Every structure is written in C-alpha cells, then in structure tokens.
Coordinates of C-alpha atoms and ligand atoms in Angstrom, one line a residue:
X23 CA -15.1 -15.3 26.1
X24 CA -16.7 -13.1 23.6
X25 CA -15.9 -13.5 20.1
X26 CA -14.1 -10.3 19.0
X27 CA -14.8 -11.3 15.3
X28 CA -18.5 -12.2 15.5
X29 CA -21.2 -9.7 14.0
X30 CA -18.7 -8.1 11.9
X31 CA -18.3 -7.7 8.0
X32 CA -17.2 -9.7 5.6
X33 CA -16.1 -8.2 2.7
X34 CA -16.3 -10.4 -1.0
X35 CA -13.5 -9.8 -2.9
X36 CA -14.0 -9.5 -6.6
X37 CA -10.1 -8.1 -7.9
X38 CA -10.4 -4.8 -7.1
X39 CA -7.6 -2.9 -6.3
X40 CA -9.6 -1.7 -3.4
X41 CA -10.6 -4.5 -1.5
X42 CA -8.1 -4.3 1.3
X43 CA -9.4 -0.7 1.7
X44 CA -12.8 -1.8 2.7
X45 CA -12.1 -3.9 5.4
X46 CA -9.8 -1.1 6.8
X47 CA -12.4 1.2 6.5
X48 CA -15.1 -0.7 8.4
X49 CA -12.3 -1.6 11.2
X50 CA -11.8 2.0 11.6
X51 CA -15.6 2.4 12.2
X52 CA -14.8 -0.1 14.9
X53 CA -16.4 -3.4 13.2
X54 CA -14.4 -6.2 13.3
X55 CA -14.1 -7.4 9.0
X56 CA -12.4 -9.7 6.9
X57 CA -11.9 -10.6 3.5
X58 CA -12.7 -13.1 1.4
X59 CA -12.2 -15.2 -1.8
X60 CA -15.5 -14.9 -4.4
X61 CA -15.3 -18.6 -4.4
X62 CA -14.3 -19.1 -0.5
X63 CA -16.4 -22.0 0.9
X64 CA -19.8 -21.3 2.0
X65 CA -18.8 -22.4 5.4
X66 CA -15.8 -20.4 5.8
X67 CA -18.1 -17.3 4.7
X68 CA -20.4 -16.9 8.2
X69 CA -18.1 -18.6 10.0
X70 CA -17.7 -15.7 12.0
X71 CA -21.8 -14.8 11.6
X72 CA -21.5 -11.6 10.0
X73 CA -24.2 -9.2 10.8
X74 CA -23.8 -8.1 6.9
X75 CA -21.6 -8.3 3.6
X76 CA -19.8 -5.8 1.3
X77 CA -19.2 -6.8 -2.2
X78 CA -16.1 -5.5 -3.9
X79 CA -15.4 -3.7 -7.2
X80 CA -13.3 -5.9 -9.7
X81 CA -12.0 -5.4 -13.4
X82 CA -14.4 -7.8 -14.7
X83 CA -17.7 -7.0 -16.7
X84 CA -20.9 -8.9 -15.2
X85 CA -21.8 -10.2 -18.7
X86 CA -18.3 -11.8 -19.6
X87 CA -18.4 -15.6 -19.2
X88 CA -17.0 -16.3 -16.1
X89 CA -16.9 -13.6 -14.4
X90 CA -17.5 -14.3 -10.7
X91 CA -20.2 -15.0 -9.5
X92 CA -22.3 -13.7 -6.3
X93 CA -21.5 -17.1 -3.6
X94 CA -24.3 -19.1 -3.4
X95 CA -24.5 -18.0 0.8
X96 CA -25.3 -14.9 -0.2
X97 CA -28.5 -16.0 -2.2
X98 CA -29.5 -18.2 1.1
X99 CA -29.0 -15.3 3.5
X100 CA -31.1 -12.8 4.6
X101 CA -28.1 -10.0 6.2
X102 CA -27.9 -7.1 4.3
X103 CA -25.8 -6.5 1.4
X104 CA -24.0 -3.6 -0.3
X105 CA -22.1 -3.7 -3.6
X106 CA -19.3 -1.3 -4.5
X107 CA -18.9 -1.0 -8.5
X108 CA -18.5 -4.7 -9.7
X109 CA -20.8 -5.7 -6.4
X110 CA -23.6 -3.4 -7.4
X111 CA -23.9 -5.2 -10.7
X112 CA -23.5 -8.6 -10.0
X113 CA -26.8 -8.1 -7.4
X114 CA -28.3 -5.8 -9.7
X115 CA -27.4 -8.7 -12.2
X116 CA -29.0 -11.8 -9.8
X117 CA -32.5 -9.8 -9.8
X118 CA -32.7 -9.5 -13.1
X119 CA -31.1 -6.0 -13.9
X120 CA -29.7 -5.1 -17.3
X121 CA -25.6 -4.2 -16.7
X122 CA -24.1 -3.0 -20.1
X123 CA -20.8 -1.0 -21.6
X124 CA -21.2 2.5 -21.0
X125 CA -20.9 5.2 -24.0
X126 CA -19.1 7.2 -21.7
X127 CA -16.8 5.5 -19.0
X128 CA -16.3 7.6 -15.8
X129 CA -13.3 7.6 -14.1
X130 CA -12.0 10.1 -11.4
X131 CA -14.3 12.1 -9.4
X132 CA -18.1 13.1 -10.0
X133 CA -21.1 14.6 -8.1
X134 CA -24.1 12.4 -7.3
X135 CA -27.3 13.6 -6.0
X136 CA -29.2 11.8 -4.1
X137 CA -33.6 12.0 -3.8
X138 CA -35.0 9.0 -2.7
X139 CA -34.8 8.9 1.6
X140 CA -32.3 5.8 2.3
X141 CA -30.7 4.7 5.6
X142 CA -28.0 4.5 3.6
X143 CA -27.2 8.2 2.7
X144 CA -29.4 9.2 6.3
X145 CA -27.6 12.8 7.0
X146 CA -25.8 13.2 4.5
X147 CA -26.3 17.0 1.5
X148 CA -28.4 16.0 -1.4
X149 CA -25.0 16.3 -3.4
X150 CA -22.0 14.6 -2.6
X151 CA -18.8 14.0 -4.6
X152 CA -17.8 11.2 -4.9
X153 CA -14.3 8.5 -6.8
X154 CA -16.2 6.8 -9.8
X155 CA -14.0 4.1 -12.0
X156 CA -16.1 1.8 -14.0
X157 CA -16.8 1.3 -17.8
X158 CA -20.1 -0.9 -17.1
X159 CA -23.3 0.8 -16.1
X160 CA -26.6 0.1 -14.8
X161 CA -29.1 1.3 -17.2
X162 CA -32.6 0.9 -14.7
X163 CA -32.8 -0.5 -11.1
X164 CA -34.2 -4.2 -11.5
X165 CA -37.0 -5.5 -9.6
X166 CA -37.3 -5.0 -6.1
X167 CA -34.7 -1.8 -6.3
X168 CA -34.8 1.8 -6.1
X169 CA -32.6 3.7 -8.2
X170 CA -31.2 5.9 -4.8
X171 CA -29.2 8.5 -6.6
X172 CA -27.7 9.5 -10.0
X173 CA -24.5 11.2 -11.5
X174 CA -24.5 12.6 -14.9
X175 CA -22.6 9.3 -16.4
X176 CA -25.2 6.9 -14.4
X177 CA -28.7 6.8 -14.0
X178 CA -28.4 4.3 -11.2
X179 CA -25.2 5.6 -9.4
X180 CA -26.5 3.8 -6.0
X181 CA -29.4 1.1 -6.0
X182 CA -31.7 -0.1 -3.0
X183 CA -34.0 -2.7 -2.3
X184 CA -35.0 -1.5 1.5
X185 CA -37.1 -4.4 2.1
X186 CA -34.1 -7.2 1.7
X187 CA -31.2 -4.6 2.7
X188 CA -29.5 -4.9 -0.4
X189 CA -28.1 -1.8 -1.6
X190 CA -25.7 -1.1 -4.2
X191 CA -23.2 2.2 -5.3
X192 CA -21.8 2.3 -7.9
X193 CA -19.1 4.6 -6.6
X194 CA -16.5 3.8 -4.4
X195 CA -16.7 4.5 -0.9
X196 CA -14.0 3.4 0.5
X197 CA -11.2 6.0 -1.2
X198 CA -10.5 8.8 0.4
X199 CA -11.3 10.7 -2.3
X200 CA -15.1 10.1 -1.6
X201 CA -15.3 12.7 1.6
X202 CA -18.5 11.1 3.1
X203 CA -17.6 7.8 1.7
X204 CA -17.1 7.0 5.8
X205 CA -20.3 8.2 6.3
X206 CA -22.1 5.8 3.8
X207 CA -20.6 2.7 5.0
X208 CA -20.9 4.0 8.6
X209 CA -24.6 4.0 7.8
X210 CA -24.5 0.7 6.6
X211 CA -23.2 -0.7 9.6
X212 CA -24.8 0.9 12.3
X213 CA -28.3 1.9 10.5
X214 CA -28.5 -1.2 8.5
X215 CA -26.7 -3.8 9.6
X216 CA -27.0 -3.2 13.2
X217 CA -23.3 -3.9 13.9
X218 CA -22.1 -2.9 17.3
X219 CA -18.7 -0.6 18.0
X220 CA -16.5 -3.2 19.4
X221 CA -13.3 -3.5 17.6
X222 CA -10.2 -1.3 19.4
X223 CA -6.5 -1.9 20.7
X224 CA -7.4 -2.6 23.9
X225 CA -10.4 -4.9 22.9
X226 CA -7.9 -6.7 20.7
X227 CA -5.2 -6.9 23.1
X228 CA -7.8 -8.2 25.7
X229 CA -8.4 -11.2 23.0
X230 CA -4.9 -11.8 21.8
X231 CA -3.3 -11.8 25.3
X232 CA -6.4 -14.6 26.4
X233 CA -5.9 -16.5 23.0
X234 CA -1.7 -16.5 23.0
X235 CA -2.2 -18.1 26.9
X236 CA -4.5 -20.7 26.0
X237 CA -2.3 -21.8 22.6
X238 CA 1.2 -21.4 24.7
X239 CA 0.0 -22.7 28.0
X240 CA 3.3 -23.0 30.3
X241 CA 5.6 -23.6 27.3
X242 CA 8.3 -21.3 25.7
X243 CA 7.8 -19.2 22.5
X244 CA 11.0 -18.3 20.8
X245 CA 10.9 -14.7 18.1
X246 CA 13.0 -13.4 15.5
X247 CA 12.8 -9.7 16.2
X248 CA 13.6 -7.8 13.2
X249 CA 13.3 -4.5 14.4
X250 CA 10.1 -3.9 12.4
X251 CA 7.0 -3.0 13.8
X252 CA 5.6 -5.8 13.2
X253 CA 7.6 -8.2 15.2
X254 CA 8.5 -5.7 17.9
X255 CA 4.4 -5.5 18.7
X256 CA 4.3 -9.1 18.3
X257 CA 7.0 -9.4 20.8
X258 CA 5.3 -7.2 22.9
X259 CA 2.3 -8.7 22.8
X260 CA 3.8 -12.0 23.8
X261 CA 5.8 -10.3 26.3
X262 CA 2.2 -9.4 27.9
X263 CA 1.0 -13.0 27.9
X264 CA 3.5 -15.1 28.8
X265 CA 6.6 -12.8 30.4
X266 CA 9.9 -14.4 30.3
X267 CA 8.8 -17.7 28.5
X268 CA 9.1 -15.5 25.6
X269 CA 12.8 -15.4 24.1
X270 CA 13.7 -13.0 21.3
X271 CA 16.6 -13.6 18.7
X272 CA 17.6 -10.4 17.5
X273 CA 20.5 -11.5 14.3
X274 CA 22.1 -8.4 13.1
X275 CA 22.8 -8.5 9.9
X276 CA 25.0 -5.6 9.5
X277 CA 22.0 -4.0 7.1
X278 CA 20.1 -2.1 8.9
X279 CA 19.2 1.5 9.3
X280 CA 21.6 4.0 11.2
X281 CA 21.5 3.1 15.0
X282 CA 18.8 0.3 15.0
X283 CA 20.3 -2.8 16.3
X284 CA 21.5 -0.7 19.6
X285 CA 17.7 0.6 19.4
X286 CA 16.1 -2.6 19.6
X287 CA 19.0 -3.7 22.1
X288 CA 17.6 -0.6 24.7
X289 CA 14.0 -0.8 24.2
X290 CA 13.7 -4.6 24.5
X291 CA 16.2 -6.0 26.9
X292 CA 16.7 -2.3 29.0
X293 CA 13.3 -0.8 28.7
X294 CA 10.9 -3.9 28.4
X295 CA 12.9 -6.3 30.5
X296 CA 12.4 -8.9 27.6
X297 CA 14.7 -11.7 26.9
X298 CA 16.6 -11.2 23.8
X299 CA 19.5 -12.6 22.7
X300 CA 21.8 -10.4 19.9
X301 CA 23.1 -12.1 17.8
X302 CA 26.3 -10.5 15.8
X303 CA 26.4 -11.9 12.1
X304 CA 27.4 -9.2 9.9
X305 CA 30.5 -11.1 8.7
X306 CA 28.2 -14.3 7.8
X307 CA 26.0 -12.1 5.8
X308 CA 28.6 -9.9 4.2
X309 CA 30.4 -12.4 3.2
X310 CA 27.5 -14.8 1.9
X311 CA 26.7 -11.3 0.0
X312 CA 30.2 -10.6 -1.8
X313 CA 30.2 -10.4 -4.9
X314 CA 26.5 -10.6 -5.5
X315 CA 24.6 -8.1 -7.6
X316 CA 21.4 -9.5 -9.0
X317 CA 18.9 -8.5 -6.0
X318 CA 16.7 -11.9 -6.0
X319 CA 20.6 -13.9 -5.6
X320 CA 21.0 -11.1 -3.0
X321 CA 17.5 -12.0 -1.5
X322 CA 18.2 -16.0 -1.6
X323 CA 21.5 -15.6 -0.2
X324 CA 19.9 -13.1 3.0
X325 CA 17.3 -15.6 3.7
X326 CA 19.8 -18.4 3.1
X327 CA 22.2 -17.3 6.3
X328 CA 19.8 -16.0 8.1
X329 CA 17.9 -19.5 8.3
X330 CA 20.8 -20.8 9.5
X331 CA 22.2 -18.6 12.2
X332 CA 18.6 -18.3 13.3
X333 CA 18.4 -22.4 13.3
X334 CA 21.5 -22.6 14.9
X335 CA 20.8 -20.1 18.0
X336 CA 17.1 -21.8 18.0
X337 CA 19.3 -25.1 18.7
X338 CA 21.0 -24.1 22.0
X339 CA 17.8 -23.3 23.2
X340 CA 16.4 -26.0 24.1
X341 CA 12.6 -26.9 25.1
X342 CA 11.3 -24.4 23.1
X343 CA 8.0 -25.6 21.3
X344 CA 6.3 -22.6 19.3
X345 CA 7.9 -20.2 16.9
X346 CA 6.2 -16.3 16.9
X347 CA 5.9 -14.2 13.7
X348 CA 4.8 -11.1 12.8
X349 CA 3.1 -12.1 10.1
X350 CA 0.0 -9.2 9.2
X351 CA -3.4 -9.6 7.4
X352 CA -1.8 -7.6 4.1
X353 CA 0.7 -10.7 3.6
X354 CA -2.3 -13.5 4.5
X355 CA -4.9 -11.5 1.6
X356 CA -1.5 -11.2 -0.3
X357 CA 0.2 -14.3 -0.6
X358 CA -3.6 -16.2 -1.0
X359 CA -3.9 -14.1 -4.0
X360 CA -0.5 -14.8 -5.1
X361 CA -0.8 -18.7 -4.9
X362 CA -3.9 -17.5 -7.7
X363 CA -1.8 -15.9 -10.1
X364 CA 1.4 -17.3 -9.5
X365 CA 3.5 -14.6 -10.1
X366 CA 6.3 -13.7 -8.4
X367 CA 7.4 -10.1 -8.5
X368 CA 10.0 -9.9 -6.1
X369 CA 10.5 -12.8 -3.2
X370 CA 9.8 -11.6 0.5
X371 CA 11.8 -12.8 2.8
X372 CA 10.8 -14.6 6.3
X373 CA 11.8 -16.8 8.8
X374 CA 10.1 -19.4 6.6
X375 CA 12.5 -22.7 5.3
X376 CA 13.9 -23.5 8.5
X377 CA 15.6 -27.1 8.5
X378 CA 13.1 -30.0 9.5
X379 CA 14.6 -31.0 12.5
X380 CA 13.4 -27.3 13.9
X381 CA 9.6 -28.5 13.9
X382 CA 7.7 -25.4 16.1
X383 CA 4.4 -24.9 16.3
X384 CA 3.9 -21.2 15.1
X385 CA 2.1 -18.4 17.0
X386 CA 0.9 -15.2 15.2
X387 CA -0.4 -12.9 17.2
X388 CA -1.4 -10.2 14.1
X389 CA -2.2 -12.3 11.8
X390 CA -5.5 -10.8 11.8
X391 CA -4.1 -6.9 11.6
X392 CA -3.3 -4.0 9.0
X393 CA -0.6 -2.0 9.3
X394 CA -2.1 0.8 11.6
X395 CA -4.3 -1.1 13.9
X396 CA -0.7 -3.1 14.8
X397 CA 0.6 0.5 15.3
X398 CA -2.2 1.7 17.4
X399 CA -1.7 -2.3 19.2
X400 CA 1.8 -1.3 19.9
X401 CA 1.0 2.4 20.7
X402 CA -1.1 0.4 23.6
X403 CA 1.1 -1.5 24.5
X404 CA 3.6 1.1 25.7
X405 CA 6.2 0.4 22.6
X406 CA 8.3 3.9 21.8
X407 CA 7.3 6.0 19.4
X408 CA 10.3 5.5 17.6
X409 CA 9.1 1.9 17.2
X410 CA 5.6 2.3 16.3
X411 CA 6.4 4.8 13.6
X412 CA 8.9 3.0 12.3
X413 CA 8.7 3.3 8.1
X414 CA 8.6 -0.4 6.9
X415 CA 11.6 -2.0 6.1
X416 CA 12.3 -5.0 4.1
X417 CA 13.6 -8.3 5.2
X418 CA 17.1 -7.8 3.6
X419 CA 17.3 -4.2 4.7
X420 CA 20.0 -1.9 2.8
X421 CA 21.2 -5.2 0.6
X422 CA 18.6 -4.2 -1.6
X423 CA 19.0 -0.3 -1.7
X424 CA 22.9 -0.7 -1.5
X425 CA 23.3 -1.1 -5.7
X426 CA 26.2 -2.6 -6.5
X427 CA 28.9 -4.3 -4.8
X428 CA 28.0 -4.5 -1.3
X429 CA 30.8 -3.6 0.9
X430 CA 30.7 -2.3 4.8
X431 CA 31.9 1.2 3.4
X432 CA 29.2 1.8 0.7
X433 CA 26.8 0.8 3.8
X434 CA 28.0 2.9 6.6
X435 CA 27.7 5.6 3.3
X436 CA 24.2 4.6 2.7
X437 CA 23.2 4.8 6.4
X438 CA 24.6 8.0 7.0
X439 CA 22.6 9.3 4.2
X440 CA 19.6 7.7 5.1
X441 CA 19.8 9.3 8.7
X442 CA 19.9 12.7 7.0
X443 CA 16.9 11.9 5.2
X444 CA 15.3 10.5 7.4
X445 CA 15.9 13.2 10.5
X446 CA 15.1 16.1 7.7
X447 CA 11.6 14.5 6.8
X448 CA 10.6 13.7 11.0
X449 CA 11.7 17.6 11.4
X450 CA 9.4 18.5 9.1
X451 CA 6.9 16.0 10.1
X452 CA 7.0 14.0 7.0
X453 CA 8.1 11.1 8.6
X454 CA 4.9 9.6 10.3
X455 CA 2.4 10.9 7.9
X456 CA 2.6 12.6 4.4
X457 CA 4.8 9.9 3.4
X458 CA 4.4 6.1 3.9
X459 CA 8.3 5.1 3.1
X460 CA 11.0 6.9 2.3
X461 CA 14.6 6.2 2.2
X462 CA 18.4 6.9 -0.1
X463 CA 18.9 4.3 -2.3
X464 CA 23.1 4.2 -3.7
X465 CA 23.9 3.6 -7.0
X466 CA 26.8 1.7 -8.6
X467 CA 27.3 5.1 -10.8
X468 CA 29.8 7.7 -10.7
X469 CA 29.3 11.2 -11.9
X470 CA 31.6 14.1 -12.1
X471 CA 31.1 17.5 -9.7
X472 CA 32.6 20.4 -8.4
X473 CA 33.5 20.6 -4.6
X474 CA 35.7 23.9 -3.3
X475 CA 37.2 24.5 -6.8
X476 CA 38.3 20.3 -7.0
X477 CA 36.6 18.3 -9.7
X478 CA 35.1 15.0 -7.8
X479 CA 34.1 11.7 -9.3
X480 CA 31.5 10.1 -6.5
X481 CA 28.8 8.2 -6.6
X482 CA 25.6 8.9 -7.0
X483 CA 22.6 9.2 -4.6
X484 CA 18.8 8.6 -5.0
X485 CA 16.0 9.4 -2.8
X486 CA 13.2 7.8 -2.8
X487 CA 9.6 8.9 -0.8
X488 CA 6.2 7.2 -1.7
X489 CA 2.7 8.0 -0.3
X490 CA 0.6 4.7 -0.6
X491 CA -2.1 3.2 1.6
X492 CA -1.5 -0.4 0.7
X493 CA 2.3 -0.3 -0.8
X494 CA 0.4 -2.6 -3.8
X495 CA -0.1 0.9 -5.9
X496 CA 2.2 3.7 -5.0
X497 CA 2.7 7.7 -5.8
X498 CA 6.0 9.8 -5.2
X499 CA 6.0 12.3 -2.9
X500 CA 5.6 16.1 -3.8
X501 CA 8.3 16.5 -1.1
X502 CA 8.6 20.7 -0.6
X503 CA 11.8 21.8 -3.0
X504 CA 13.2 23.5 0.0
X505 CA 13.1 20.4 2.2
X506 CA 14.7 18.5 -0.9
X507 CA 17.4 21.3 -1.0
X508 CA 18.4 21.1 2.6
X509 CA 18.8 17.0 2.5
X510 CA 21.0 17.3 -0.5
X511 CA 23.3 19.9 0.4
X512 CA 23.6 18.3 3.6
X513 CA 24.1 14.4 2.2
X514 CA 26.9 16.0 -0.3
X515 CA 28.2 18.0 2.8
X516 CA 28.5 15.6 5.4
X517 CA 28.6 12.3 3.4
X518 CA 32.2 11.7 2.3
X519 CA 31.9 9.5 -1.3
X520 CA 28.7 11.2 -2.9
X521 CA 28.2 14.0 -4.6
X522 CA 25.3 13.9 -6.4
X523 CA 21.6 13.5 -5.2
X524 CA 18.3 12.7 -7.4
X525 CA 15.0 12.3 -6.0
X526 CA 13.0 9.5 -7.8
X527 CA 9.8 10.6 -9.7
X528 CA 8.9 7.0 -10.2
X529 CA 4.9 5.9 -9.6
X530 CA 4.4 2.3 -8.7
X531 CA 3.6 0.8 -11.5
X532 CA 5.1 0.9 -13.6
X533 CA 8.1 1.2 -11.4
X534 CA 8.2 -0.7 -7.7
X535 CA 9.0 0.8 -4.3
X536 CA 12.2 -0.3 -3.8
X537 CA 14.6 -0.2 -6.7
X538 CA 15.8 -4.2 -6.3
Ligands
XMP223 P1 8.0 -3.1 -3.8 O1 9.4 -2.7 -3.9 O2 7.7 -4.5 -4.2 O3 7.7 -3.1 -2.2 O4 7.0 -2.1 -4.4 C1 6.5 -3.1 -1.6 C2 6.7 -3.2 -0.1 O5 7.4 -4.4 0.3 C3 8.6 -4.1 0.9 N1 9.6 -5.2 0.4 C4 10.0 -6.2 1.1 N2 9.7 -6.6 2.4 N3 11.1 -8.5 2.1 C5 10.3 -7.7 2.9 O6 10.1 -8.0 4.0 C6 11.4 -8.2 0.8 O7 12.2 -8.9 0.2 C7 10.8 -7.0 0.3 N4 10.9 -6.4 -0.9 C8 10.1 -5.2 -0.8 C9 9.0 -2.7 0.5 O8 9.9 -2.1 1.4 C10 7.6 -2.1 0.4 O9 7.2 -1.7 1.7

C-alpha cells in the first residue's frame, strides 16, 4: 500500500504560537505534514522521508544561550529548507549570518518587495503585504544566501540560498493575514520541494479504512460516542471498516446541548444502522455533581462517573479487545507540549483512567487529523451536517457553563437558551463559520429588572462567541448589535428565570474560552 504520509513536510517546531498553523496550511495544499519537537530524535524526523522541512517561528532570540538549536538531520540532509521568523535565523545563524536586536521591532502587518527572481515568490506582484512579529533581525544574508526581498524594518525580510534550497522569511506565511502567504508555501512545495498533491478525505479514508482492518482483524472495537465530531467521524470511520463489530456506548449525562442525545440516537442507530447502546445516567452524574462548585471538582467528579458507567457497560460486553477514541492531532502536539511545561490550565476530560481489569488495546483512527480535515472526513463519509458542523463541546458539557449549583432546572434553563443562540447565529449563518464556538453561559447572580410593569429578580445570562483557529489564542466575536438584540429579547422572552443577558467581550488570554 502506498504510504499516505511519505514525501510530505515536516514542520520543526520552535514555540511559536503558529506552529500548528503550518502544518494545516501545507495539508490544505494537499501535502501530507507533521510536526515535530526541535530536539525530536533524528530518526523519528524522516521517518516518514519528507521531501522537505519548514522551520517554525519561536519567542527565543538565536544568540541566547540555549536557545534551540537547528537538529543535527537537518545539517546531514540535503531536502530543502524554509525558515519562518525564528527558522530564518537559526539557518541564517548555521552559515555564519549575523542575527541581532532590532532598533525598531515590527509587529503587525508590513509591505515587502521582492527583486531578486526566486522559485519561491515565482508569480507572485513585486509587493506583497505581509504579518511580521519579530524583535531580532537579520542585518546581511550570510554566505551562500541572497537577500530575496526587504521591508522597511528588514533588510533581509526573506533569504535564499538556491543552490542548497534553503530559503528563509522572515514573515509569517502561514496567518491569514499574509494574503499570498498560501502562495509562497505553495511554491515551496510544488516548485521546490517537488511534493506531490496527494493528501484528501477520500485518500485518507482509503488509508484509515485499510489500516483500522489490518489492526482490528475479526475482533470487536467498542466507542464512547460523545456526540462530538470527533468521535461521531471516528465512529463512522470504524463503522466503514469493520460494520457491526463496532459497538458504540453512547452515556448521557444529562449535560448536553438541547436535543443532542435523541440526535445522536437517530443518526447512529436509525440512519447509520450502527450498534449503539444509550446509556441513561443523568441521575449518576447529577448526583455525583450536587453540591459541587469549584469547576476542576466538577471536572474530577464528570470523569469520575463517567469511567465507571462506561467500565461497567464495557463489562457486559464481553470479547471485546480494542477501545476507539477520537483522539485528534491538536491534543497529541498539545498534551506533548504540555508534559514540557507541566502546566495544567484546566484538566480535559477523556475516556482515559479506566480500571485495570479493562485492558483494550486502543484504536485511533484521527489521531493524525485537525479539526477540519476530520470535518471534511466525516463530510465524506456521509455524516449529517448537523454533525459535521457541530461547534466543539467539552467533555463535561453544560457542568461547566452551568455556574453555580447545578440543578436539572438551571440546565433545562441553560439549554433552552443555548438553542436560541445557537438557532439565531445558524440563521444568520454564523454558526459554521464567522465564529468557531459559541454558546450562553448561566451565572449564580441575580439582578433586578422590569418585566410588564412587575419588578423581577432572575438570574443572569452571558453569551459567549469566539473566532479562533486553534482555540490556544482566542478573539470575541463582533457579533452584528441587531443579531445580539434579537437573541436577547427572545432568551428574556421565552426563557422563564432570566432576565438579563451580557455578551462577553473577553479575549483569550487573558481570559479562557469557557468561563470554568
Ligand atoms: P478553554 O476554556 O481552555 O477552552 O479556552 C479551549 C477549548 O477546549 C474546550 N474545553 C474542553 N474540552 N474537556 C474537553 O473535552 C474539558 O474539560 C474542556 N475544557 C475546555 C473548550 O470548549 C474549547 O473548545
């Protein structure tokens, strides 16, 4: 079988906010990419036989003692390079090039022009604009390098030596707010690197279907279907390779979003034909969650129960030898990073911790996936619309947007709110893109307001919309005022118990997505 991943890019990860960004990028040109640690093993680095390499930015300065390094496979290869920011300098650094602080720093966007003909800018207007942050410069292209083009800040705003393929900007590419930014690294792959177009749903269904028979053979795979996208295209995926030796375990939790457990119930059992047992726990989890207020004892308790109704439903099934996930690239790049710093934010919860005498073998189909190739996978696949567009939704759903004591009635509150939101933004189409995730949060709080000449005392309601393309950095949404006007008056309208709505104004950081 033809390796999917072979000839593809991998991209060196140097800190920078970024790096995630790249390797989407390059999969969006169709290139299979992957990321890696600065100090990942040589081995694991061409593993797949990349036909090239792409160098993150980073926050550290090249002269700095150690600051990371260029690996040593890059200095024993002869695929071409590019470096973005941090990457520029550290090869610009290896052949001798001078990198120092800048008078000026540049930050935000800036117009280069570029003069000297390159493969890498082939096609492309003499000026371009393009997203600059760095306080380091590069005063004169070292030996062996070109200085490409220049912006008023930097004399070598993109470096390249066209005899070893090693080219360097000093811009970033990859963020949308460098228009041709897709161009340049398109060039780089096709024009320099040679890279074939290979990389698409179908070609990656064609590969996961082949790899999930050959790890599963006639065995059974059990799933804990969350609703998510990411575990409904797992399922389906699955579904595709082995039929009915798959078996999902939907638990309902009682904390989910208006209508979803009788969604997944339709699409999976009615319109799939899949196996899938429902499992109704809303009392186990309510009560488990009385009382508690401090969201990571709300999170430990969630993951707590739902370990063990899941353990105890895996028990009566017997024979069952691997255990699927729809675990995604973002959380393998993540949590890898997170082992480095150690520091725990907030604790996502997954089917991990079940008890030992559960020993599966585990199958993740997406583990090699960002968020919209699994949409485009499931989009494939046949999955709903309503399923693939799904806004993500954390593990222990409304426990952690319910503020407060969490009782059934301040839920069913929450959700019917939530549904108004939601239905107002999908109307306007908001929903699927302009905003990544978006949702009413309920406060403990009470204010005081004025309904048909009564004075009420009700809680308060907050809604919360972010546009982000990695969820690690985040912005509100300018949501239109008259769109914001419609969802309130309808929330205090139809929503018996609030009578107040804010809209949250909140960038992450400083503040996070959710508000537990
Ligand atoms: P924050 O609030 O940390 O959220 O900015 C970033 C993204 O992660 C989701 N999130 C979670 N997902 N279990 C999950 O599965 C969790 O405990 C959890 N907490 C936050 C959040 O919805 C957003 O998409």
């Amino acid at each position: 079988m033809h390796d999917l991943k072979r000839g593809g890019i991998a991209v060196i990860d140097f800190g920078s906010q970024y790096t995630q960004l790249i390797a989407r990028r390059v999969r969006e040109l169709g290139v299979y990419s992957e990321v890696y640690a600065s100090d990942a093993n040589p081995k694991q680095l061409i593993q797949h036989q990349p036909a090239g390499f792409i160098l993150s930015g980073g926050p550290a300065s090249v002269y700095e003692q150690n600051a990371p390094q260029l690996p040593a496979a890059l200095a024993q290869s002869d695929k071409p390079v590019l470096g973005i920011c941090y990457g520029m300098q550290l090869l610009a650094q290896a052949s001798g090039g001078k990198v120092s602080p800048s008078a000026s720093r540049e930050y935000g966007p800036a117009t280069i022009t570029h003069r000297a003909r390159s493969p890498l800018f082939d096609g492309l207007a003499s000026e371009l604009t393009v997203w600059m942050s760095h306080g380091d410069r590069l005063e004169a292209p070292p030996p062996g390098y070109h200085a490409l083009a220049e912006s008023d800040n930097s004399p070598c705003a993109a470096i390249g030596d066209m005899r070893r393929n090693r080219y360097g900007v000093q811009f970033h590419p990859e963020v949308r707010h460098s228009p041709q930014g897709a161009a340049i690294l398109s060039n780089f792959l096709f024009r320099i690197c040679a890279c074939q177009k290979n990389w698409s749903a179908e070609a990656f269904i064609g590969d996961a279907v082949a790899k999930i028979r050959a790890q599963v053979k006639n065995e059974r795979v059990l799933l804990a279907l969350s609703g998510g996208v990411d575990s409904a295209v797992a399922g389906a995926l699955i579904h595709r390779a082995i039929g009915e030796r798959l078996t999902c375990v939907f638990v309902d939790h009682g904390l989910l979003r208006q209508d979803e457990a009788q969604q997944v119930a339709r699409v999976f059992r009615h319109e799939l034909g899949m196996n899938l047992i429902a499992v109704n726990a809303v009392e186990s989890f309510l009560s488990a969650l009385r009382g508690l207020t401090e969201p990571e004892s709300k999170r430990k308790a969630i993951g707590k129960v739902f370990v063990d109704v899941f353990s105890q439903e895996a028990r009566h099934l017997r024979d069952i030898r691997f255990l699927a996930q729809g675990t995604i690239y973002p959380d393998i790049i993540e949590s890898a990073a997170d082992s480095k710093s150690a520091k725990t934010i907030k604790s996502h919860h997954n089917v991990g911790g079940l008890p030992a005498d559960l020993r599966f073998e585990l199958v993740e189909p997406l583990r090699d996936c960002f968020k919209d190739e699994v949409r485009a996978i499931g989009a494939a696949l046949g999955l709903p619309d309503a399923i693939v567009w799904r806004q993500p939704f954390p593990g222990p759903g409304l426990a952690i947007r319910c503020l407060g004591a969490l009782t059934w009635e301040r839920l069913e509150k929450l959700r019917a709110a939530d549904a108004i939101f939601t239905s107002e933004l999908d109307a306007a189409g908001l929903l699927r893109r302009g905003t990544a995730q978006s949702f009413a949060v309920l406060l403990p709080v009470k204010s005081v307001g004025v309904m048909g000449d009564k004075r009420s005392y009700e809680e308060v309601l907050v809604l919360r919309s972010v546009t982000t393309d990695d969820f690690m950095t985040a912005d509100w949404a300018r949501l239109p005022y008259d769109l914001l006007a419609r969802v309130s008056a309808r929330i205090v309208n139809e929503v018996a118990g609030i009578n107040r709505v804010a809209y949250d104004i909140t960038s992450k950081p400083p503040g996070t997505i959710e508000w537990e």
